[in-house]
């Protein structure tokens, strides 16, 4: 009986653990800090509601090759890293500001999907159709994030 009590008490100790440290890719620079991460994810959420976002590596690369203007948000915890290593170079070639966020799960959730997302391209204007009524608010949020990403962007 004494042995049973000891076994039941050990899982309680295991349940109290430190928060899991994310393993980020070594190329994940510039990485958004907590405040910037929150702003970027809010912008992604607004853009997703307005359908002004391109999701995934394939769509983002296709849009960049077509010279689409926007802000590229890349998840820093993608494995294998080879999936996203070409994106910063492609963004630099097309003068598109980019930033890494720590979590692909958070990026997917902000993009209104249930799946983790490796990268997104947030567009300043809708692809087709008229401007929605809250266009001014979205434009201000987009310009703010765009300016802040440009400030932390390395010179190339």
PDB file of C-alpha atoms in Angstrom:
ATOM      1  CA  UNK A   1       0.000   0.000   0.000  1.00  0.00           C
ATOM      2  CA  UNK A   2       2.809   2.404   0.804  1.00  0.00           C
ATOM      3  CA  UNK A   3       4.306   1.773  -2.619  1.00  0.00           C
ATOM      4  CA  UNK A   4       1.004   2.675  -4.317  1.00  0.00           C
ATOM      5  CA  UNK A   5       0.917   6.041  -2.556  1.00  0.00           C
ATOM      6  CA  UNK A   6       4.452   6.814  -3.700  1.00  0.00           C
ATOM      7  CA  UNK A   7       3.592   6.039  -7.319  1.00  0.00           C
ATOM      8  CA  UNK A   8       0.543   8.295  -7.314  1.00  0.00           C
ATOM      9  CA  UNK A   9       2.472  11.256  -5.898  1.00  0.00           C
ATOM     10  CA  UNK A  10       5.193  11.288  -8.575  1.00  0.00           C
ATOM     11  CA  UNK A  11       2.931  12.276 -11.528  1.00  0.00           C
ATOM     12  CA  UNK A  12       1.887  15.379  -9.593  1.00  0.00           C
ATOM     13  CA  UNK A  13       5.523  16.476  -9.496  1.00  0.00           C
ATOM     14  CA  UNK A  14       5.889  15.817 -13.224  1.00  0.00           C
ATOM     15  CA  UNK A  15       2.801  17.893 -14.011  1.00  0.00           C
ATOM     16  CA  UNK A  16       4.492  21.027 -12.666  1.00  0.00           C
ATOM     17  CA  UNK A  17       7.021  21.688 -15.413  1.00  0.00           C
ATOM     18  CA  UNK A  18       8.540  24.767 -16.924  1.00  0.00           C
ATOM     19  CA  UNK A  19       6.959  26.096 -20.118  1.00  0.00           C
ATOM     20  CA  UNK A  20       8.344  24.402 -23.192  1.00  0.00           C
ATOM     21  CA  UNK A  21      11.168  26.306 -24.863  1.00  0.00           C
ATOM     22  CA  UNK A  22      10.651  26.570 -28.616  1.00  0.00           C
ATOM     23  CA  UNK A  23      13.455  25.500 -30.902  1.00  0.00           C
ATOM     24  CA  UNK A  24      13.867  28.207 -33.515  1.00  0.00           C
ATOM     25  CA  UNK A  25      15.642  27.916 -36.832  1.00  0.00           C
ATOM     26  CA  UNK A  26      19.092  29.521 -36.929  1.00  0.00           C
ATOM     27  CA  UNK A  27      17.996  31.708 -39.857  1.00  0.00           C
ATOM     28  CA  UNK A  28      15.030  33.155 -37.917  1.00  0.00           C
ATOM     29  CA  UNK A  29      16.296  36.724 -37.952  1.00  0.00           C
ATOM     30  CA  UNK A  30      14.765  39.298 -37.569  1.00  0.00           C
ATOM     31  CA  UNK A  31      12.605  37.622 -34.929  1.00  0.00           C
ATOM     32  CA  UNK A  32       9.610  39.526 -33.594  1.00  0.00           C
ATOM     33  CA  UNK A  33       9.711  40.267 -29.877  1.00  0.00           C
ATOM     34  CA  UNK A  34       6.580  39.731 -27.755  1.00  0.00           C
ATOM     35  CA  UNK A  35       5.052  43.130 -28.472  1.00  0.00           C
ATOM     36  CA  UNK A  36       5.801  42.992 -32.203  1.00  0.00           C
ATOM     37  CA  UNK A  37       4.581  39.392 -32.385  1.00  0.00           C
ATOM     38  CA  UNK A  38       1.236  40.448 -30.921  1.00  0.00           C
ATOM     39  CA  UNK A  39       0.875  43.289 -33.455  1.00  0.00           C
ATOM     40  CA  UNK A  40       1.805  41.062 -36.382  1.00  0.00           C
ATOM     41  CA  UNK A  41      -0.659  38.344 -35.370  1.00  0.00           C
ATOM     42  CA  UNK A  42      -3.437  40.932 -34.922  1.00  0.00           C
ATOM     43  CA  UNK A  43      -2.736  42.205 -38.436  1.00  0.00           C
ATOM     44  CA  UNK A  44      -2.827  38.644 -39.805  1.00  0.00           C
ATOM     45  CA  UNK A  45      -6.182  38.090 -38.087  1.00  0.00           C
ATOM     46  CA  UNK A  46      -7.643  41.278 -39.600  1.00  0.00           C
ATOM     47  CA  UNK A  47      -6.251  40.408 -43.031  1.00  0.00           C
ATOM     48  CA  UNK A  48      -7.678  36.881 -42.835  1.00  0.00           C
ATOM     49  CA  UNK A  49     -11.153  38.203 -42.092  1.00  0.00           C
ATOM     50  CA  UNK A  50     -10.861  40.450 -45.155  1.00  0.00           C
ATOM     51  CA  UNK A  51      -9.290  37.681 -47.283  1.00  0.00           C
ATOM     52  CA  UNK A  52      -6.146  39.749 -47.842  1.00  0.00           C
ATOM     53  CA  UNK A  53      -3.647  37.028 -47.033  1.00  0.00           C
ATOM     54  CA  UNK A  54      -1.751  34.330 -48.926  1.00  0.00           C
ATOM     55  CA  UNK A  55      -1.077  31.188 -46.872  1.00  0.00           C
ATOM     56  CA  UNK A  56       1.681  28.643 -47.222  1.00  0.00           C
ATOM     57  CA  UNK A  57       5.002  28.454 -49.030  1.00  0.00           C
ATOM     58  CA  UNK A  58       3.526  27.664 -52.441  1.00  0.00           C
ATOM     59  CA  UNK A  59       1.072  30.595 -52.477  1.00  0.00           C
ATOM     60  CA  UNK A  60       3.597  33.052 -51.026  1.00  0.00           C
ATOM     61  CA  UNK A  61       6.307  32.143 -53.553  1.00  0.00           C
ATOM     62  CA  UNK A  62       3.804  32.363 -56.406  1.00  0.00           C
ATOM     63  CA  UNK A  63       2.666  35.815 -55.242  1.00  0.00           C
ATOM     64  CA  UNK A  64       6.230  37.060 -54.803  1.00  0.00           C
ATOM     65  CA  UNK A  65       7.167  35.942 -58.306  1.00  0.00           C
ATOM     66  CA  UNK A  66       4.178  37.895 -59.618  1.00  0.00           C
ATOM     67  CA  UNK A  67       5.554  41.005 -57.816  1.00  0.00           C
ATOM     68  CA  UNK A  68       2.694  41.202 -55.324  1.00  0.00           C
ATOM     69  CA  UNK A  69       3.250  43.869 -52.654  1.00  0.00           C
ATOM     70  CA  UNK A  70       2.815  42.963 -48.997  1.00  0.00           C
ATOM     71  CA  UNK A  71       4.479  41.920 -45.754  1.00  0.00           C
ATOM     72  CA  UNK A  72       5.795  38.369 -45.364  1.00  0.00           C
ATOM     73  CA  UNK A  73       5.449  36.664 -41.984  1.00  0.00           C
ATOM     74  CA  UNK A  74       7.439  33.447 -41.564  1.00  0.00           C
ATOM     75  CA  UNK A  75       7.257  30.962 -38.676  1.00  0.00           C
ATOM     76  CA  UNK A  76      10.615  30.417 -36.993  1.00  0.00           C
ATOM     77  CA  UNK A  77       9.993  26.893 -35.710  1.00  0.00           C
ATOM     78  CA  UNK A  78       9.599  25.088 -39.042  1.00  0.00           C
ATOM     79  CA  UNK A  79      11.232  21.702 -39.399  1.00  0.00           C
ATOM     80  CA  UNK A  80      12.884  20.804 -41.745  1.00  0.00           C
ATOM     81  CA  UNK A  81      14.344  24.257 -42.195  1.00  0.00           C
ATOM     82  CA  UNK A  82      14.863  23.700 -45.940  1.00  0.00           C
ATOM     83  CA  UNK A  83      11.155  24.356 -46.472  1.00  0.00           C
ATOM     84  CA  UNK A  84      11.554  28.087 -45.767  1.00  0.00           C
ATOM     85  CA  UNK A  85      15.243  28.903 -46.317  1.00  0.00           C
ATOM     86  CA  UNK A  86      14.622  30.410 -49.757  1.00  0.00           C
ATOM     87  CA  UNK A  87      11.868  32.795 -48.591  1.00  0.00           C
ATOM     88  CA  UNK A  88      14.027  35.543 -47.008  1.00  0.00           C
ATOM     89  CA  UNK A  89      16.199  35.696 -50.139  1.00  0.00           C
ATOM     90  CA  UNK A  90      13.135  35.867 -52.372  1.00  0.00           C
ATOM     91  CA  UNK A  91      11.639  38.625 -50.206  1.00  0.00           C
ATOM     92  CA  UNK A  92      14.884  40.605 -50.341  1.00  0.00           C
ATOM     93  CA  UNK A  93      15.032  40.270 -54.131  1.00  0.00           C
ATOM     94  CA  UNK A  94      11.506  41.692 -54.445  1.00  0.00           C
ATOM     95  CA  UNK A  95      11.918  44.360 -51.699  1.00  0.00           C
ATOM     96  CA  UNK A  96       9.244  42.770 -49.516  1.00  0.00           C
ATOM     97  CA  UNK A  97       9.728  43.252 -45.757  1.00  0.00           C
ATOM     98  CA  UNK A  98       9.675  40.005 -43.778  1.00  0.00           C
ATOM     99  CA  UNK A  99       9.765  38.995 -40.141  1.00  0.00           C
ATOM    100  CA  UNK A 100       9.887  35.711 -38.260  1.00  0.00           C
ATOM    101  CA  UNK A 101       7.396  34.849 -35.536  1.00  0.00           C
ATOM    102  CA  UNK A 102       8.214  32.191 -32.920  1.00  0.00           C
ATOM    103  CA  UNK A 103       5.300  29.796 -33.498  1.00  0.00           C
ATOM    104  CA  UNK A 104       3.722  28.206 -36.561  1.00  0.00           C
ATOM    105  CA  UNK A 105       0.696  27.229 -34.450  1.00  0.00           C
ATOM    106  CA  UNK A 106       0.062  30.843 -33.437  1.00  0.00           C
ATOM    107  CA  UNK A 107       0.482  32.000 -37.039  1.00  0.00           C
ATOM    108  CA  UNK A 108      -2.041  29.407 -38.225  1.00  0.00           C
ATOM    109  CA  UNK A 109      -4.510  30.327 -35.484  1.00  0.00           C
ATOM    110  CA  UNK A 110      -4.235  34.034 -36.326  1.00  0.00           C
ATOM    111  CA  UNK A 111      -4.837  33.138 -39.966  1.00  0.00           C
ATOM    112  CA  UNK A 112      -8.174  31.514 -39.051  1.00  0.00           C
ATOM    113  CA  UNK A 113      -7.024  27.973 -39.838  1.00  0.00           C
ATOM    114  CA  UNK A 114      -6.879  24.922 -37.616  1.00  0.00           C
ATOM    115  CA  UNK A 115      -3.533  23.866 -39.093  1.00  0.00           C
ATOM    116  CA  UNK A 116      -0.107  25.354 -38.346  1.00  0.00           C
ATOM    117  CA  UNK A 117       1.095  27.675 -41.116  1.00  0.00           C
ATOM    118  CA  UNK A 118       4.716  28.121 -42.165  1.00  0.00           C
ATOM    119  CA  UNK A 119       4.390  31.534 -43.815  1.00  0.00           C
ATOM    120  CA  UNK A 120       1.891  34.180 -44.872  1.00  0.00           C
ATOM    121  CA  UNK A 121       1.916  37.197 -47.145  1.00  0.00           C
ATOM    122  CA  UNK A 122      -0.315  39.992 -45.845  1.00  0.00           C
ATOM    123  CA  UNK A 123      -1.612  42.193 -48.660  1.00  0.00           C
ATOM    124  CA  UNK A 124      -2.300  45.936 -48.286  1.00  0.00           C
ATOM    125  CA  UNK A 125      -5.357  45.923 -50.582  1.00  0.00           C
ATOM    126  CA  UNK A 126      -7.967  43.286 -51.443  1.00  0.00           C
ATOM    127  CA  UNK A 127      -7.184  41.078 -54.423  1.00  0.00           C
ATOM    128  CA  UNK A 128     -10.583  41.674 -55.984  1.00  0.00           C
ATOM    129  CA  UNK A 129     -13.769  43.478 -55.105  1.00  0.00           C
ATOM    130  CA  UNK A 130     -14.409  46.828 -53.442  1.00  0.00           C
ATOM    131  CA  UNK A 131     -12.729  48.090 -50.292  1.00  0.00           C
ATOM    132  CA  UNK A 132     -14.634  47.007 -47.142  1.00  0.00           C
ATOM    133  CA  UNK A 133     -16.057  49.662 -44.813  1.00  0.00           C
ATOM    134  CA  UNK A 134     -13.298  49.256 -42.185  1.00  0.00           C
ATOM    135  CA  UNK A 135     -10.559  49.932 -44.750  1.00  0.00           C
ATOM    136  CA  UNK A 136      -9.117  52.929 -42.877  1.00  0.00           C
ATOM    137  CA  UNK A 137      -8.550  50.954 -39.661  1.00  0.00           C
ATOM    138  CA  UNK A 138      -6.913  48.066 -41.525  1.00  0.00           C
ATOM    139  CA  UNK A 139      -4.703  50.399 -43.581  1.00  0.00           C
ATOM    140  CA  UNK A 140      -3.444  52.108 -40.413  1.00  0.00           C
ATOM    141  CA  UNK A 141      -2.637  48.746 -38.790  1.00  0.00           C
ATOM    142  CA  UNK A 142      -0.909  47.524 -41.971  1.00  0.00           C
ATOM    143  CA  UNK A 143       1.182  50.710 -42.318  1.00  0.00           C
ATOM    144  CA  UNK A 144       2.202  50.559 -38.641  1.00  0.00           C
ATOM    145  CA  UNK A 145       3.383  46.937 -38.872  1.00  0.00           C
ATOM    146  CA  UNK A 146       5.038  47.573 -42.261  1.00  0.00           C
ATOM    147  CA  UNK A 147       6.997  50.521 -40.812  1.00  0.00           C
ATOM    148  CA  UNK A 148       8.077  48.555 -37.731  1.00  0.00           C
ATOM    149  CA  UNK A 149       9.213  45.558 -39.786  1.00  0.00           C
ATOM    150  CA  UNK A 150      11.211  47.860 -42.086  1.00  0.00           C
ATOM    151  CA  UNK A 151      12.906  49.321 -38.984  1.00  0.00           C
ATOM    152  CA  UNK A 152      14.184  45.923 -37.771  1.00  0.00           C
ATOM    153  CA  UNK A 153      14.927  44.657 -41.281  1.00  0.00           C
ATOM    154  CA  UNK A 154      18.620  44.121 -42.062  1.00  0.00           C
ATOM    155  CA  UNK A 155      19.977  46.261 -44.872  1.00  0.00           C
ATOM    156  CA  UNK A 156      20.427  44.330 -48.093  1.00  0.00           C
TER     157      UNK A 156
END
